Amino acid sequence: MLDILAAATMLFLIMDPLGNLPIYMSVLKTIEPKRRQIIICRELAAALLILMLFLHSGQALLDFLNIEQETVSIAGGILLFLIALRMIFPQPGGVMSLPSGEEPFIVPLAVPLIAGPSTMAALILLSNQEPNKMVQWSLALFAAWLVSAVILSFSGVFHRLLGEKGLNAIERLMGMILIMVAIQMLLNGISIYIRSL
């Protein structure tokens, strides 16, 4: 149970739904509210499908590419660290944009905002480290996705409650926690590599 909770928390932090709220709202602001909810549900379902496929085929991909566990851990740690830095020190102008009125499909709301490279790296790491716990990792992924889905579905409400400054503060806090997770992944990978020498 603790494994599921820890993995779900890590995946939730990487998905960063609170940090993605302003992006979701800016991408969908020109679309009517009823249609907006349909798009959010469709994009979230697509993200879950992509992530589940990645979780269950990640080990096969590693075997095919002949990549060791410590390599994934070190690479995942570096990637998460860079993502966390961007959460703490956001770039001006946002992450991505669409022409006004254009309806997004898969990109950018499903991939890379929810099913991003850092989430995929974390899933490969989980499936590679303990492949006998795939049911637990699937439950953890679903739990993280479900909480993210609820937050993004009520994007308007959260934005009104927290305000722009509140959302920015929460995103930076999540970034700080994610930096600690990233450094731990990096240290784990380095220690496994040193032991294997």
Coordinates of C-alpha atoms in Angstrom, one line a residue:
M1 CA 0.0 0.0 0.0
L2 CA 2.9 2.4 0.9
D3 CA 4.5 1.6 -2.5
I4 CA 1.3 2.5 -4.3
L5 CA 1.0 5.7 -2.3
A6 CA 4.6 6.7 -2.8
A7 CA 4.5 6.0 -6.6
A8 CA 1.2 7.7 -7.0
T9 CA 2.5 10.8 -5.2
M10 CA 5.6 10.9 -7.3
L11 CA 3.6 10.5 -10.6
F12 CA 1.1 13.2 -9.4
L13 CA 3.9 15.6 -8.8
I14 CA 5.4 14.9 -12.2
M15 CA 2.1 15.3 -14.0
D16 CA 1.8 18.7 -12.1
P17 CA -1.9 19.3 -12.8
L18 CA -1.9 22.6 -10.8
G19 CA 1.0 23.8 -12.8
N20 CA -0.8 22.8 -16.0
L21 CA -4.1 24.6 -15.0
P22 CA -3.1 28.0 -16.5
I23 CA -2.0 26.2 -19.7
Y24 CA -5.2 24.2 -20.0
M25 CA -7.3 27.3 -19.5
S26 CA -5.3 29.4 -22.0
V27 CA -5.5 26.7 -24.7
L28 CA -9.3 26.2 -24.1
K29 CA -10.3 29.8 -23.4
T30 CA -11.7 30.4 -27.0
I31 CA -13.8 27.2 -26.8
E32 CA -17.4 27.2 -25.4
P33 CA -17.7 25.8 -21.8
K34 CA -19.7 22.6 -22.7
R35 CA -17.3 21.7 -25.5
R36 CA -14.4 22.5 -23.2
Q37 CA -15.4 19.7 -20.7
I38 CA -15.7 17.2 -23.5
I39 CA -12.2 18.1 -24.8
I40 CA -10.7 17.8 -21.3
C41 CA -12.3 14.3 -20.7
R42 CA -11.1 13.2 -24.2
E43 CA -7.5 14.4 -23.6
L44 CA -7.3 12.9 -20.1
A45 CA -8.5 9.5 -21.4
A46 CA -6.0 9.6 -24.2
A47 CA -3.2 10.5 -21.7
L48 CA -4.2 7.6 -19.4
L49 CA -4.2 5.1 -22.4
I50 CA -0.8 6.3 -23.5
L51 CA 0.7 6.1 -20.0
M52 CA -0.7 2.6 -19.4
L53 CA 0.7 1.4 -22.7
F54 CA 4.1 2.9 -21.8
L55 CA 4.0 1.4 -18.3
H56 CA 3.4 -2.1 -19.6
S57 CA 5.7 -2.0 -22.6
G58 CA 8.5 0.0 -20.9
Q59 CA 10.4 -3.1 -19.9
A60 CA 10.2 -4.6 -23.4
L61 CA 11.5 -1.4 -24.8
L62 CA 14.4 -1.4 -22.4
D63 CA 15.2 -5.0 -23.2
F64 CA 15.1 -4.2 -27.0
L65 CA 17.4 -1.2 -26.6
N66 CA 19.6 -3.1 -24.1
I67 CA 19.4 -0.3 -21.5
E68 CA 20.3 -1.1 -17.9
Q69 CA 18.3 -0.2 -14.8
E70 CA 20.9 2.3 -13.5
T71 CA 20.9 4.1 -16.8
V72 CA 17.2 4.7 -16.6
S73 CA 17.4 5.8 -13.0
I74 CA 20.2 8.3 -13.7
A75 CA 18.5 9.6 -16.9
G76 CA 15.2 9.8 -15.1
G77 CA 16.7 11.7 -12.2
I78 CA 18.4 14.3 -14.5
L79 CA 15.1 14.7 -16.5
L80 CA 13.0 15.1 -13.4
F81 CA 15.5 17.6 -12.0
L82 CA 15.3 19.8 -15.1
I83 CA 11.5 19.6 -15.1
A84 CA 11.5 20.6 -11.4
L85 CA 13.8 23.6 -12.1
R86 CA 11.3 24.8 -14.8
M87 CA 8.5 24.5 -12.3
I88 CA 10.4 26.6 -9.7
F89 CA 11.7 29.1 -12.3
P90 CA 9.0 29.2 -15.0
Q91 CA 9.8 30.5 -18.4
P92 CA 7.9 33.6 -19.6
G93 CA 5.4 33.1 -22.4
G94 CA 4.1 29.7 -21.2
V95 CA 4.9 26.2 -22.4
M96 CA 3.1 26.1 -25.8
S97 CA 0.4 27.7 -27.8
L98 CA -2.3 27.0 -30.4
P99 CA -3.9 29.4 -32.9
S100 CA -7.0 31.1 -31.5
G101 CA -10.1 28.9 -31.8
E102 CA -8.3 25.7 -32.8
E103 CA -9.4 22.6 -30.9
P104 CA -6.4 20.7 -29.4
F105 CA -6.2 16.9 -30.2
I106 CA -3.7 14.8 -28.2
V107 CA -1.1 17.6 -28.4
P108 CA -0.5 19.6 -26.2
L109 CA -3.1 18.7 -23.5
A110 CA -2.6 14.9 -23.4
V111 CA 1.0 14.8 -24.6
P112 CA 3.2 16.3 -23.2
L113 CA 1.3 18.0 -20.4
I114 CA 0.0 14.9 -18.7
A115 CA 1.8 12.0 -20.6
G116 CA 5.1 13.9 -20.8
P117 CA 8.6 12.6 -21.1
S118 CA 9.3 12.8 -17.4
T119 CA 6.1 10.8 -16.5
M120 CA 7.1 8.2 -19.1
A121 CA 10.7 8.0 -17.7
A122 CA 9.3 7.5 -14.2
L123 CA 7.0 4.7 -15.5
I124 CA 9.9 2.9 -17.2
L125 CA 11.9 3.3 -14.0
L126 CA 9.1 1.7 -11.9
S127 CA 8.5 -1.1 -14.3
N128 CA 12.2 -1.8 -14.6
Q129 CA 13.0 -1.7 -10.9
E130 CA 10.2 -4.0 -9.8
P131 CA 8.5 -5.7 -12.7
N132 CA 6.6 -8.1 -10.3
K133 CA 4.6 -5.1 -9.0
M134 CA 2.9 -4.1 -12.2
V135 CA -0.6 -4.2 -10.7
Q136 CA 0.5 -1.8 -7.9
W137 CA 2.2 0.5 -10.5
S138 CA -1.0 0.5 -12.6
L139 CA -3.1 1.4 -9.5
A140 CA -0.6 4.2 -8.6
L141 CA -0.7 5.5 -12.2
F142 CA -4.5 5.4 -12.2
A143 CA -4.7 7.2 -8.8
A144 CA -2.3 9.9 -9.8
W145 CA -4.2 10.3 -13.1
L146 CA -7.6 10.4 -11.4
V147 CA -6.6 13.2 -9.0
S148 CA -5.0 15.1 -11.9
A149 CA -8.2 14.6 -13.9
V150 CA -10.4 16.0 -11.1
I151 CA -8.2 19.1 -10.7
L152 CA -8.1 19.8 -14.5
S153 CA -11.9 19.1 -14.8
F154 CA -12.5 21.8 -12.3
S155 CA -9.9 24.2 -13.7
G156 CA -12.1 27.2 -13.5
V157 CA -13.0 26.7 -9.9
F158 CA -9.4 26.1 -8.8
H159 CA -8.2 29.1 -10.7
R160 CA -10.9 31.3 -8.9
L161 CA -10.1 29.9 -5.5
L162 CA -6.3 30.0 -5.7
G163 CA -5.7 32.9 -8.1
E164 CA -2.7 33.2 -10.3
K165 CA -0.3 33.8 -7.3
G166 CA -1.7 30.8 -5.4
L167 CA -1.2 28.5 -8.5
N168 CA 2.3 29.8 -8.9
A169 CA 3.1 29.1 -5.2
I170 CA 1.8 25.6 -5.4
E171 CA 3.7 24.8 -8.6
R172 CA 7.0 26.0 -7.0
L173 CA 6.3 23.9 -3.9
M174 CA 5.7 20.8 -6.1
G175 CA 8.9 21.7 -8.0
M176 CA 10.9 21.6 -4.7
I177 CA 9.5 18.2 -3.7
L178 CA 10.2 16.9 -7.2
I179 CA 13.8 18.1 -7.0
M180 CA 14.2 15.9 -3.9
V181 CA 12.7 12.9 -5.7
A182 CA 14.9 13.5 -8.7
I183 CA 18.1 13.7 -6.6
Q184 CA 17.1 10.4 -4.8
M185 CA 16.6 8.7 -8.2
L186 CA 20.0 10.0 -9.4
L187 CA 21.8 8.8 -6.2
N188 CA 20.0 5.4 -6.5
G189 CA 21.2 5.0 -10.1
I190 CA 24.8 6.0 -9.2
S191 CA 25.0 3.6 -6.3
I192 CA 23.7 0.7 -8.4
Y193 CA 26.2 1.5 -11.1
I194 CA 29.1 1.7 -8.5
R195 CA 28.1 -1.6 -7.0
S196 CA 28.0 -3.3 -10.4
L197 CA 31.6 -2.2 -11.2

